[in-house]
Every structure is written in structure tokens, then in C-alpha cells.
CSV table of C-alpha atoms in Angstrom, one decimal:
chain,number,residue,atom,x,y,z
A,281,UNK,CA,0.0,0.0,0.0
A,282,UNK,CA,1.3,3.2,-0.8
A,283,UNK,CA,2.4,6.4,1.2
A,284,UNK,CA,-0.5,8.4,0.6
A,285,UNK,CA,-3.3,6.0,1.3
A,286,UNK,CA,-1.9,5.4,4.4
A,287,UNK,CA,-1.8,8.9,4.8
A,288,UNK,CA,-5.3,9.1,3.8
A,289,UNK,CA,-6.0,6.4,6.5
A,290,UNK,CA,-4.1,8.1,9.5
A,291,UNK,CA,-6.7,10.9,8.2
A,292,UNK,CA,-9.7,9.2,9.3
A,293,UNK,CA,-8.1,7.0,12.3
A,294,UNK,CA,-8.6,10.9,14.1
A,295,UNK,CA,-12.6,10.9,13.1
A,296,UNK,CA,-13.9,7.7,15.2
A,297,UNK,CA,-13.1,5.5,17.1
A,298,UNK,CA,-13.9,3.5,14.8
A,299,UNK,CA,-11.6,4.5,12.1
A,300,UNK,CA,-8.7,4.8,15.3
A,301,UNK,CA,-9.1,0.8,15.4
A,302,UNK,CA,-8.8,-0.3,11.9
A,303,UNK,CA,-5.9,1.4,11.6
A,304,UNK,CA,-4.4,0.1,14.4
A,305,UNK,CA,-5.3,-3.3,12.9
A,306,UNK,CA,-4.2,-2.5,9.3
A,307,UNK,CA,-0.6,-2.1,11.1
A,308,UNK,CA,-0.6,-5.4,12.9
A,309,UNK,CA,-0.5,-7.3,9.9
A,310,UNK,CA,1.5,-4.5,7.8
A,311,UNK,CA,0.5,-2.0,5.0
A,312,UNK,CA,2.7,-3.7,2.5
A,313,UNK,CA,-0.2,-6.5,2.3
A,314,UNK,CA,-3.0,-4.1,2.3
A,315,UNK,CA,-4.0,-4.2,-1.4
A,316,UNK,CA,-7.1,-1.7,-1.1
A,317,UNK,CA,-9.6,-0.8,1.0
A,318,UNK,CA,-12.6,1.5,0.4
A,319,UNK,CA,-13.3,4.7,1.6
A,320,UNK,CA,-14.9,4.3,4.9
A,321,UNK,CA,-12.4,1.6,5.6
A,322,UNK,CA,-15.5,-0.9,5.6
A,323,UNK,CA,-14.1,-3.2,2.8
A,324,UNK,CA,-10.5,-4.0,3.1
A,325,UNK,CA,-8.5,-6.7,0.7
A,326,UNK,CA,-5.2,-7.9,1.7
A,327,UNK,CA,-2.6,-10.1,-0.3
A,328,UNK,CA,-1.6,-12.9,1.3
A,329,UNK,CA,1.4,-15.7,0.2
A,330,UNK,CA,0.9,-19.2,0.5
A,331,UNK,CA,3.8,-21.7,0.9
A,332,UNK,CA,4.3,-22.3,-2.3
A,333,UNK,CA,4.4,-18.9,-3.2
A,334,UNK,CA,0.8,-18.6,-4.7
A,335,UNK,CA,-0.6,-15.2,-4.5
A,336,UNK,CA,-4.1,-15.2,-2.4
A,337,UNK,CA,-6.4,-11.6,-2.1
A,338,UNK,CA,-8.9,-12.0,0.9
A,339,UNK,CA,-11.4,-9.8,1.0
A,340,UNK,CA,-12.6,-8.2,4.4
A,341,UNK,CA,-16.4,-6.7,4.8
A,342,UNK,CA,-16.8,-4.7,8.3
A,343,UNK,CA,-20.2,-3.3,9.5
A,344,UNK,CA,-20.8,-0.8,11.8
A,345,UNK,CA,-20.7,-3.3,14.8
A,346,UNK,CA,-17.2,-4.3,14.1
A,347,UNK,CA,-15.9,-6.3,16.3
A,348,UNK,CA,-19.2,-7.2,18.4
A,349,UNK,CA,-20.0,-9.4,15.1
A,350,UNK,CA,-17.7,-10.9,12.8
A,351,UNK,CA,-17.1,-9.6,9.5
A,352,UNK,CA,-17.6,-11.4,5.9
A,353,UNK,CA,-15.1,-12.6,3.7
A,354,UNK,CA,-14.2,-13.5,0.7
A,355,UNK,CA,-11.6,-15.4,-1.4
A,356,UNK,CA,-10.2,-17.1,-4.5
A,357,UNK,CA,-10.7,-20.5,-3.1
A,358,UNK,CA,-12.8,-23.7,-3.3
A,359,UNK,CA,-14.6,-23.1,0.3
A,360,UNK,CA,-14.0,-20.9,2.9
A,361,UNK,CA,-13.2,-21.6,6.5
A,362,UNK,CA,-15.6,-21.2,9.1
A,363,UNK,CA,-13.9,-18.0,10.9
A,364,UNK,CA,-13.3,-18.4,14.7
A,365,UNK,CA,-14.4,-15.3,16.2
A,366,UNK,CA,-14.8,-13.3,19.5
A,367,UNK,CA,-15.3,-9.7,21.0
A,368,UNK,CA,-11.9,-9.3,21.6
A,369,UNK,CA,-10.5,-11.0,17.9
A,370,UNK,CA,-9.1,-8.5,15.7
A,371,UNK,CA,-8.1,-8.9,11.8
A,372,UNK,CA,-4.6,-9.9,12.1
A,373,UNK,CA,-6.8,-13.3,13.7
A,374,UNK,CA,-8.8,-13.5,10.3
A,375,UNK,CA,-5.3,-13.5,8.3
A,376,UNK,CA,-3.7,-16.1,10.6
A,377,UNK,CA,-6.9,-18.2,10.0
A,378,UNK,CA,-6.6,-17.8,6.5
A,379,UNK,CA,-3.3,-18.8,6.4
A,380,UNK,CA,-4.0,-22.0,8.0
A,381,UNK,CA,-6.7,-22.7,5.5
A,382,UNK,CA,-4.6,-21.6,2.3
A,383,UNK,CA,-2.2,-24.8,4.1
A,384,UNK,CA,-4.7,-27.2,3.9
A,385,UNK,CA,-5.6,-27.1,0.0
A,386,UNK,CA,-1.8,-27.0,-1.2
A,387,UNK,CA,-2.2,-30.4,-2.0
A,388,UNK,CA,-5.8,-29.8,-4.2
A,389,UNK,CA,-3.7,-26.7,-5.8
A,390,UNK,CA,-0.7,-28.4,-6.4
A,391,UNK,CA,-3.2,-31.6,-7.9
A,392,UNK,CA,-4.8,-29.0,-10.2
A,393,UNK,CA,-1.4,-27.3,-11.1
A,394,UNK,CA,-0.3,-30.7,-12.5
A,395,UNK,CA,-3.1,-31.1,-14.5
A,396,UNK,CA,-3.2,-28.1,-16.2
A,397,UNK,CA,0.5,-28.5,-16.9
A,398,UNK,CA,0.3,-32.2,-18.2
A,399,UNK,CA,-3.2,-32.9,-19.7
A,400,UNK,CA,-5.2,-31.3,-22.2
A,401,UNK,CA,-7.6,-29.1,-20.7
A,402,UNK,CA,-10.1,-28.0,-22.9
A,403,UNK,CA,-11.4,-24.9,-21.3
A,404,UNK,CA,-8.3,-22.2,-22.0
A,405,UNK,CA,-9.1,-19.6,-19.9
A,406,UNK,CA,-6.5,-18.6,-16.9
A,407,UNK,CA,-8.1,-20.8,-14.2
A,408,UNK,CA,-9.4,-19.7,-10.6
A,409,UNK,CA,-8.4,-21.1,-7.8
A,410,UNK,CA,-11.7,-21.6,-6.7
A,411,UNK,CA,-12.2,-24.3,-9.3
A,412,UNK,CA,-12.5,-27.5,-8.6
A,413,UNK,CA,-13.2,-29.3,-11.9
A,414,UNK,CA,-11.3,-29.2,-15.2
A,415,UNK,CA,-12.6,-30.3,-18.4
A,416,UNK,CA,-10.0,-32.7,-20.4
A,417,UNK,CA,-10.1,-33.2,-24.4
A,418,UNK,CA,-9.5,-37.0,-24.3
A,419,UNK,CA,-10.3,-37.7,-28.0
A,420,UNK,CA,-11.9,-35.6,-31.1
A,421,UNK,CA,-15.4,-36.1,-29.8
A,422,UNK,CA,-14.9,-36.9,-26.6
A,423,UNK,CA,-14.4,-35.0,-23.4
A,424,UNK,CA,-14.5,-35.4,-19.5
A,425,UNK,CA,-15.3,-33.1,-16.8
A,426,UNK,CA,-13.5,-34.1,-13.5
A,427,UNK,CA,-14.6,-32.9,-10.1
A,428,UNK,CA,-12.0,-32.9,-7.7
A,429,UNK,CA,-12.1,-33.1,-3.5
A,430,UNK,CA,-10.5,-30.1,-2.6
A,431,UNK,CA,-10.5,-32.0,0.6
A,432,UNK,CA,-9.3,-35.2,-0.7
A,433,UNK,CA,-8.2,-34.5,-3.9
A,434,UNK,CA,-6.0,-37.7,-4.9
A,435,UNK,CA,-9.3,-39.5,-4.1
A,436,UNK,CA,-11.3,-40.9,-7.0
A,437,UNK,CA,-12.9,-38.1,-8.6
A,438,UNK,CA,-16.3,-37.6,-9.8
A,439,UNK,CA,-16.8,-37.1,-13.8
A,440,UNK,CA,-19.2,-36.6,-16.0
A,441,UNK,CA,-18.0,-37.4,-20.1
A,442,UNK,CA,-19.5,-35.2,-23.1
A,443,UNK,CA,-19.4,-36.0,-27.2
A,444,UNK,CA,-20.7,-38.5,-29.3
A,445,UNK,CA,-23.0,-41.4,-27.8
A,446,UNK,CA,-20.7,-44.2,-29.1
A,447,UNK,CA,-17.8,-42.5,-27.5
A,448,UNK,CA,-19.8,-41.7,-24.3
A,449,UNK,CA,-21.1,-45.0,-23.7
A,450,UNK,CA,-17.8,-46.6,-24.0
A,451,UNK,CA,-15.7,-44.0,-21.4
A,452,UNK,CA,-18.6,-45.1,-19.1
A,453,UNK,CA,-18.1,-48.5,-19.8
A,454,UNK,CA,-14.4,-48.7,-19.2
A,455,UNK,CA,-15.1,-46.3,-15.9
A,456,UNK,CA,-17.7,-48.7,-14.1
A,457,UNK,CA,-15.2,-51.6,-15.1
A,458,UNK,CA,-11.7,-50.0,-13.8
A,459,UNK,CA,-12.9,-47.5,-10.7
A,460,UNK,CA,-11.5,-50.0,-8.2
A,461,UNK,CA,-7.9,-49.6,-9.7
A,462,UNK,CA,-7.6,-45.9,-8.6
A,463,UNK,CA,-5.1,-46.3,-6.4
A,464,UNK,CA,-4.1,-42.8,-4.0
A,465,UNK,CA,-0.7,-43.5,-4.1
A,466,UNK,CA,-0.1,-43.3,-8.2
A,467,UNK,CA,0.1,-40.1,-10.1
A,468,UNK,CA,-3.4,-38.5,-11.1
A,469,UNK,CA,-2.9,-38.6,-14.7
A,470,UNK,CA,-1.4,-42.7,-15.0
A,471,UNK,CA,-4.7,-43.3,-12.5
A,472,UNK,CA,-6.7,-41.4,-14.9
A,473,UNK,CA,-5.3,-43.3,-17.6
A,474,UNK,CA,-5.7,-46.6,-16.2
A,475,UNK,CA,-9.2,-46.1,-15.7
A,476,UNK,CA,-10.0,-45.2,-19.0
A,477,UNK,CA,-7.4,-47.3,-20.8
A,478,UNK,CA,-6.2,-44.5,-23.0
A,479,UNK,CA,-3.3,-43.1,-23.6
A,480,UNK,CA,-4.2,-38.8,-22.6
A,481,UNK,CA,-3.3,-36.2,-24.7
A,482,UNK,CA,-0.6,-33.6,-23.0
A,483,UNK,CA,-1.5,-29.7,-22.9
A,484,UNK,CA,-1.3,-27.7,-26.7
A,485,UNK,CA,1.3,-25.1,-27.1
A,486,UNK,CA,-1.4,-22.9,-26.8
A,487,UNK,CA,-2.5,-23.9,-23.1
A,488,UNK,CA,1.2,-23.8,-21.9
A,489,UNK,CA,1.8,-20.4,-22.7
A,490,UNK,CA,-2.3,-19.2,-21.9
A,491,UNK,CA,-2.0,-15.6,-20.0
A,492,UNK,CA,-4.4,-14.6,-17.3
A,493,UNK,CA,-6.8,-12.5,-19.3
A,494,UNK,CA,-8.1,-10.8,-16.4
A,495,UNK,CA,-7.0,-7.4,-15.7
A,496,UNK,CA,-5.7,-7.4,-11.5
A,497,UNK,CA,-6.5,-3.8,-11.3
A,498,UNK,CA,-10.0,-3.5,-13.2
A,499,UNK,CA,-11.0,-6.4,-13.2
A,500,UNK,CA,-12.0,-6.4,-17.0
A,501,UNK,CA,-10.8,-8.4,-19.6
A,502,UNK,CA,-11.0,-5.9,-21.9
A,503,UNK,CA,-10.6,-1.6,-21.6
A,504,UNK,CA,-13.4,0.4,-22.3
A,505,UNK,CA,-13.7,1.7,-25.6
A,506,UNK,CA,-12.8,5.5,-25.2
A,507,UNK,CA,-10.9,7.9,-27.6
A,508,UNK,CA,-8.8,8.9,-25.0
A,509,UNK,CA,-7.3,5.7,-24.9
A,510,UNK,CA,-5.6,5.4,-28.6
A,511,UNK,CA,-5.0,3.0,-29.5
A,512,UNK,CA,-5.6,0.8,-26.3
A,513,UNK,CA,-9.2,1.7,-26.5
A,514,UNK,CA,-10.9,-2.0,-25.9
A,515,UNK,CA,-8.0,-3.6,-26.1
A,516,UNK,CA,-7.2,-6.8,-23.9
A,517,UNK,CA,-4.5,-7.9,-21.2
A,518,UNK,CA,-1.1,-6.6,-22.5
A,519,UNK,CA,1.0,-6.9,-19.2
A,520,UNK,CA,2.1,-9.8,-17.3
A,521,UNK,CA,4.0,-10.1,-13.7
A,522,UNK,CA,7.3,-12.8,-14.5
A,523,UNK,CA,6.8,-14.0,-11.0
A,524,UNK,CA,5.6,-17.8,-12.0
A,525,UNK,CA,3.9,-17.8,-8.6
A,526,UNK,CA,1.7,-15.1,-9.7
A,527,UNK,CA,1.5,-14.7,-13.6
A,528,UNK,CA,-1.2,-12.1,-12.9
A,529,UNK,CA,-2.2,-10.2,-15.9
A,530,UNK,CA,-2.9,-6.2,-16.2
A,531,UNK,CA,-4.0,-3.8,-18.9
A,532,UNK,CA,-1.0,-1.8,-19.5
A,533,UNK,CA,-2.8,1.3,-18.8
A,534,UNK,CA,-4.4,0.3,-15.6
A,535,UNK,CA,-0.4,-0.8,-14.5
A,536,UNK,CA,0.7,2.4,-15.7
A,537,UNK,CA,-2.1,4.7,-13.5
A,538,UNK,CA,-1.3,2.2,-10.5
A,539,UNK,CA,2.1,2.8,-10.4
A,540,UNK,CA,2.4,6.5,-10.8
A,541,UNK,CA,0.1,7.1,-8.0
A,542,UNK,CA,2.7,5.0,-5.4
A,543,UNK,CA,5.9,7.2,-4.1
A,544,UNK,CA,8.4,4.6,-4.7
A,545,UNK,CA,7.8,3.7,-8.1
A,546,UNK,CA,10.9,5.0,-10.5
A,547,UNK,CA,10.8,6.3,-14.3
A,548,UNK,CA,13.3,6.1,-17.0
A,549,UNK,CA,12.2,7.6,-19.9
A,550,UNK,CA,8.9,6.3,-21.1
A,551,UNK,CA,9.2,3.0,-18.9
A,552,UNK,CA,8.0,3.3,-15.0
A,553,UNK,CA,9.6,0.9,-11.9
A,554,UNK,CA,7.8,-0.7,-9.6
A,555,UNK,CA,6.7,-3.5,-7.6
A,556,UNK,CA,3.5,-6.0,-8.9
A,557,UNK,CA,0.2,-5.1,-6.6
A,558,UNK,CA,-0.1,-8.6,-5.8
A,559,UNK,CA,3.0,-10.8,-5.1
A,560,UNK,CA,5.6,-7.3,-5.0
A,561,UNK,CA,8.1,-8.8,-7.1
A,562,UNK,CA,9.1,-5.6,-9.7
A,563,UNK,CA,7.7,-5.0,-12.6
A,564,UNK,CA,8.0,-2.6,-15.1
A,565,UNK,CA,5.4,-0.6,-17.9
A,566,UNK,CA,5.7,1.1,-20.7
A,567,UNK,CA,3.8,4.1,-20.2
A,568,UNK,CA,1.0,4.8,-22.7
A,569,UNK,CA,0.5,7.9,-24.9
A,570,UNK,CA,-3.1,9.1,-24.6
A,571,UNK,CA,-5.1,11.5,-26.5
């Protein structure tokens, strides 16, 4: 979080009482993972790292009986946790909670990172981490959704197959015969391709190199179209972080705005230094030339 937001927060920690307390809070867990909040400090989203080095936003919803009831939350992940809370809890509480939980589904996450990375997924979209099924292109006209146990994720998972009836029947055939040989000690994919007795096809060239299309700061996969813009106007993602942990896409011109509005950021020339919103690793933007 930047110098002047947390001006702009010491600002309002002298209204309330209120105010006074979530700033002291904010501090506890450290303004470097504060990611943005909104103006009446009610919503607040932090960054947090998992082991692995995956990149996690929670999202933070206070009302205006903060702390007497808990507050809402919300996440990038298959389920949420159910959030211990007490009169005297605070948020640096809800973060070490989190934590715990983002522990728990490494395994499903590193399960789902594998198959993405070995297997032909069909959808080729960036995928959420809140996913828990993936659909696999196992021939020409034939596909299978998988559903996988975030809880127990090298368990047999559920499926459902799609394409031609011939094809169909005989995936279900070979599924009812073989679902006893799932064994949780093998590999996902040889289980996978035991069960059906095929051999699976590995991801295209296209799905290995597949950016996030989702802009981090709008949230848009595409800009606006405005004249201002140029030549950007509606255009898609352009900018990616190199942090393989994070890969998180932005529209150059949302990168740009973000980084000239933080104290630290450097420029040389037309190119501005910085750090990525999410994991803080540094990045770097070519700024645009509007209208």
C-alpha cells in the first residue's frame, strides 16, 4: 500500500473511534499487504502468500458493529473456512486463520497445477483457484469433466463425459469396469489413464503459454472503448507479472495509472519501476500515450 493512502487512513483513524481501530489493525498485519480498501475503511483486501508462493487476495467486509460481530469474507478458493471469532478477535486473527486454510488445499492446488500443466484441458481460460473441476479433451469427440475433493483431492474423482453417444457409452463403460484400480498413491494422470485405458493427450502449445486474461487492477478483460485511450481503446490484457507464482495479468494502462500514483515507483524515460500489486516482485510498464 502506498504512502499516501496510508496517509489518507491516518486521516480518518482521528474521526472515530472506529476509524482509530482499523488502523491500528491495518498495522498489525503490515500496510505492505494491504492491497485496497474503500473509503470508509469498511471493505479492506489484503494479499496474502501461500507456501508455495501462490498469491491469495482476501477480501474483508466490516459493518458498523465491528468487532461485536464478525465480519464477511471472501476469497479465491474452493470453500472458505468457518472463521473463529470473539469480542476481543481483531483482523490480524482473520489472516492467521486464513493462512491456515490456504495450508490445507496445497495439496488440491498443487493436484490442479499438475493437470493443467500435463493434460489437455479443454477450457483455456486462466483458471481460478476456486475451481475445482477441469474439463480434459480425451479424444476428437470426446471429453471429461473431473470434479475434484478439494479435501481429498487424490481420491477418485467424480466425472461426467461429453461428445458422441458411441464414444460416451464406451468412457462409461471402461469407468464402471476399472474404478476400483484408482489407487491414491499413483500419479493422477497414470490413475486417470488406467481407468479409462487410453493413452491422454498432453496440454497444446497454446495452453502452456495461456496468459491470465483478467486485468488485476480492473477487473476487466477488456478496456473500455474510449478515444482517450488510442490506441488501447478496448484492447485486452497486455502486461504480465514474470513471477511464475503469480502470472497475474494487467491492462498496461491500468499498470501504468497504479504505479504512478505510489511514491516509490521509479521512471526512466517512457518505462515506470515498480513492484507487482499482488506478489511485490518488480515489474515494469511502458507508459502509454493518450489522446
Amino acid at each position: 500500500m502506498e504512502c499516501a493512502d496510508q496517509k489518507r487512513c491516518q486521516e480518518l483513524a482521528k474521526s472515530s473511534s472506529f476509524y482509530r481501530r482499523i488502523y491500528s489493525e491495518v498495522e498489525e498485519i503490515g500496510w505492505e499487504h494491504l492491497v485496497r480498501f474503500g473509503e470508509d475503511l469498511r471493505l479492506l483486501s489484503f494479499r496474502v502468500k501461500d507456501k508455495k508462493g501462490r498469491v491469495h487476495i482476501l477480501q474483508i467486509t466490516l459493518d458498523g458493529t465491528y468487532p461485536n460481530h464478525p465480519p464477511s469474507l471472501s476469497a479465491d478458493v474452493p470453500h472458505l473456512f468457518s472463521l473463529k471469532w470473539s469480542i476481543n478477535s481483531r483482523l490480524k486473527d482473520v489472516i492467521q486463520q486464513f493462512q491456515k486454510h490456504l495450508e490445507k488445499l496445497q495439496d488440491f492446488w498443487n493436484l490442479m497445477d499438475d493437470i493443467d500443466h500435463s493434460l489437455l484441458v479443454s477450457d483455456l481460460r486462466y483458471p481460478q483457484r476456486a475451481l475445482s473441476h477441469r474439463q480434459l479433451n480425451i479424444s476428437n469427440d470426446s471429453y471429461i469433466i473431473l470434479s475434484i475433493d478439494a479435501n481429498d483431492p487424490i481420491s477418485l474423482p467424480d466425472c461426467r463425459f461429453l461428445g458422441s453417444d458411441s464414444g460416451v457409452e464406451r468412457l462409461r463403460a471402461m469407468w464402471r469396469k476399472n474404478c476400483k484400480r484408482w489407487m491414491r498413491d499413483k500419479p493422477f494422470s497414470e490413475n486417470l489413464a488406467h481407468m479409462l485405458d487410453i493413452q491422454l493427450h498432453g496440454p497444446s502449445s497454446i495452453q502452456q503459454t495461456d496468459p491470465q486474461t483478467e486485468c488485476g487492477i480492473c477487473y476487466a478483460q477488456y478496456l473500455p472503448i474510449d478515444d482517450e485511450l488510442g490506441d488501447k481503446s478496448g484492447s485486452g490484457t497486455d502486461c504480465t507479472c514474470e513471477n511464475n507464482s503469480c502470472s497475474r495479468a494487467f491492462h498496461s494502462v491500468c499498470l501504468g495509472d497504479w504505479l504512478r500514483s505510489i511514491t516509490t515507483t521509479r521512471q526512466s524515460f517512457d518505462v515506470l519501476f515498480g513492484n507487482c500489486p499482488y506478489c511485490s516482485d518488480p515489474i515494469a510498464v511502458k507508459m502509454n500515450t493518450r489522446k
